[in-house]
Amino acid sequence: MNALALWIPGTLLVVIGALLLVLERLDFTPALLMIGIGVALETAGTLLWIRQRIRPGADGRQRNR
């Protein structure tokens, strides 16, 4: 799985949740829930990216060292 497939939607959820909170379109709790889900997606994408970087050949290719 591509880490960006998790990171980009997570970032969008954080930004949209923050904007809706600032513009008072959402109450505090739903906005924080949206931001929290976005942070969880970003974290999962980052951890996946780190995991793929640590293990050589994780994506089917061998890295030259």
mmCIF file with all atom_site columns, C-alpha atoms in Angstrom, residues 11-59:
data_model
loop_
_atom_site.group_PDB
_atom_site.id
_atom_site.type_symbol
_atom_site.label_atom_id
_atom_site.label_alt_id
_atom_site.label_comp_id
_atom_site.label_asym_id
_atom_site.label_entity_id
_atom_site.label_seq_id
_atom_site.pdbx_PDB_ins_code
_atom_site.Cartn_x
_atom_site.Cartn_y
_atom_site.Cartn_z
_atom_site.occupancy
_atom_site.B_iso_or_equiv
_atom_site.pdbx_formal_charge
_atom_site.auth_seq_id
_atom_site.auth_comp_id
_atom_site.auth_asym_id
_atom_site.auth_atom_id
_atom_site.pdbx_PDB_model_num
ATOM 1  C CA . THR A 1 11 ? -4.185  15.880 5.884  1.00 0.00 ? 11 THR A CA 1
ATOM 2  C CA . LEU A 1 12 ? -7.372  16.937 4.120  1.00 0.00 ? 12 LEU A CA 1
ATOM 3  C CA . LEU A 1 13 ? -9.493  15.847 7.086  1.00 0.00 ? 13 LEU A CA 1
ATOM 4  C CA . VAL A 1 14 ? -7.299  17.803 9.506  1.00 0.00 ? 14 VAL A CA 1
ATOM 5  C CA . VAL A 1 15 ? -7.388  20.963 7.385  1.00 0.00 ? 15 VAL A CA 1
ATOM 6  C CA . ILE A 1 16 ? -11.122 20.763 6.657  1.00 0.00 ? 16 ILE A CA 1
ATOM 7  C CA . GLY A 1 17 ? -11.933 19.984 10.298 1.00 0.00 ? 17 GLY A CA 1
ATOM 8  C CA . ALA A 1 18 ? -9.854  22.934 11.496 1.00 0.00 ? 18 ALA A CA 1
ATOM 9  C CA . LEU A 1 19 ? -11.453 25.272 8.964  1.00 0.00 ? 19 LEU A CA 1
ATOM 10 C CA . LEU A 1 20 ? -14.966 24.167 9.882  1.00 0.00 ? 20 LEU A CA 1
ATOM 11 C CA . LEU A 1 21 ? -14.144 24.660 13.549 1.00 0.00 ? 21 LEU A CA 1
ATOM 12 C CA . VAL A 1 22 ? -12.704 28.142 12.996 1.00 0.00 ? 22 VAL A CA 1
ATOM 13 C CA . LEU A 1 23 ? -15.626 29.168 10.773 1.00 0.00 ? 23 LEU A CA 1
ATOM 14 C CA . GLU A 1 24 ? -18.036 27.754 13.392 1.00 0.00 ? 24 GLU A CA 1
ATOM 15 C CA . ARG A 1 25 ? -19.732 25.439 10.875 1.00 0.00 ? 25 ARG A CA 1
ATOM 16 C CA . LEU A 1 26 ? -19.202 22.462 13.190 1.00 0.00 ? 26 LEU A CA 1
ATOM 17 C CA . ASP A 1 27 ? -19.414 22.232 16.934 1.00 0.00 ? 27 ASP A CA 1
ATOM 18 C CA . PHE A 1 28 ? -16.300 21.509 18.951 1.00 0.00 ? 28 PHE A CA 1
ATOM 19 C CA . THR A 1 29 ? -16.764 17.743 19.407 1.00 0.00 ? 29 THR A CA 1
ATOM 20 C CA . PRO A 1 30 ? -17.503 16.781 15.755 1.00 0.00 ? 30 PRO A CA 1
ATOM 21 C CA . ALA A 1 31 ? -14.669 18.999 14.541 1.00 0.00 ? 31 ALA A CA 1
ATOM 22 C CA . LEU A 1 32 ? -12.232 17.370 16.971 1.00 0.00 ? 32 LEU A CA 1
ATOM 23 C CA . LEU A 1 33 ? -13.454 13.952 15.883 1.00 0.00 ? 33 LEU A CA 1
ATOM 24 C CA . MET A 1 34 ? -12.782 14.834 12.245 1.00 0.00 ? 34 MET A CA 1
ATOM 25 C CA . ILE A 1 35 ? -9.334  16.186 13.124 1.00 0.00 ? 35 ILE A CA 1
ATOM 26 C CA . GLY A 1 36 ? -8.581  13.086 15.233 1.00 0.00 ? 36 GLY A CA 1
ATOM 27 C CA . ILE A 1 37 ? -9.465  10.734 12.388 1.00 0.00 ? 37 ILE A CA 1
ATOM 28 C CA . GLY A 1 38 ? -7.244  12.785 10.080 1.00 0.00 ? 38 GLY A CA 1
ATOM 29 C CA . VAL A 1 39 ? -4.353  12.602 12.530 1.00 0.00 ? 39 VAL A CA 1
ATOM 30 C CA . ALA A 1 40 ? -4.806  8.832  12.835 1.00 0.00 ? 40 ALA A CA 1
ATOM 31 C CA . LEU A 1 41 ? -4.679  8.446  9.035  1.00 0.00 ? 41 LEU A CA 1
ATOM 32 C CA . GLU A 1 42 ? -1.600  10.654 8.794  1.00 0.00 ? 42 GLU A CA 1
ATOM 33 C CA . THR A 1 43 ? 0.109   8.675  11.545 1.00 0.00 ? 43 THR A CA 1
ATOM 34 C CA . ALA A 1 44 ? -0.697  5.362  9.861  1.00 0.00 ? 44 ALA A CA 1
ATOM 35 C CA . GLY A 1 45 ? 0.663   6.683  6.553  1.00 0.00 ? 45 GLY A CA 1
ATOM 36 C CA . THR A 1 46 ? 3.840   7.930  8.202  1.00 0.00 ? 46 THR A CA 1
ATOM 37 C CA . LEU A 1 47 ? 4.418   4.655  10.051 1.00 0.00 ? 47 LEU A CA 1
ATOM 38 C CA . LEU A 1 48 ? 3.830   2.713  6.842  1.00 0.00 ? 48 LEU A CA 1
ATOM 39 C CA . TRP A 1 49 ? 6.319   4.918  5.008  1.00 0.00 ? 49 TRP A CA 1
ATOM 40 C CA . ILE A 1 50 ? 8.934   4.446  7.751  1.00 0.00 ? 50 ILE A CA 1
ATOM 41 C CA . ARG A 1 51 ? 8.343   0.685  7.767  1.00 0.00 ? 51 ARG A CA 1
ATOM 42 C CA . GLN A 1 52 ? 8.830   0.513  3.996  1.00 0.00 ? 52 GLN A CA 1
ATOM 43 C CA . ARG A 1 53 ? 12.044  2.548  4.243  1.00 0.00 ? 53 ARG A CA 1
ATOM 44 C CA . ILE A 1 54 ? 13.548  0.408  7.008  1.00 0.00 ? 54 ILE A CA 1
ATOM 45 C CA . ARG A 1 55 ? 12.986  -2.981 5.359  1.00 0.00 ? 55 ARG A CA 1
ATOM 46 C CA . PRO A 1 56 ? 15.028  -3.322 2.170  1.00 0.00 ? 56 PRO A CA 1
ATOM 47 C CA . GLY A 1 57 ? 12.967  -4.706 -0.650 1.00 0.00 ? 57 GLY A CA 1
ATOM 48 C CA . ALA A 1 58 ? 9.658   -4.106 1.122  1.00 0.00 ? 58 ALA A CA 1
ATOM 49 C CA . ASP A 1 59 ? 8.049   -2.970 -2.109 1.00 0.00 ? 59 ASP A CA 1
#
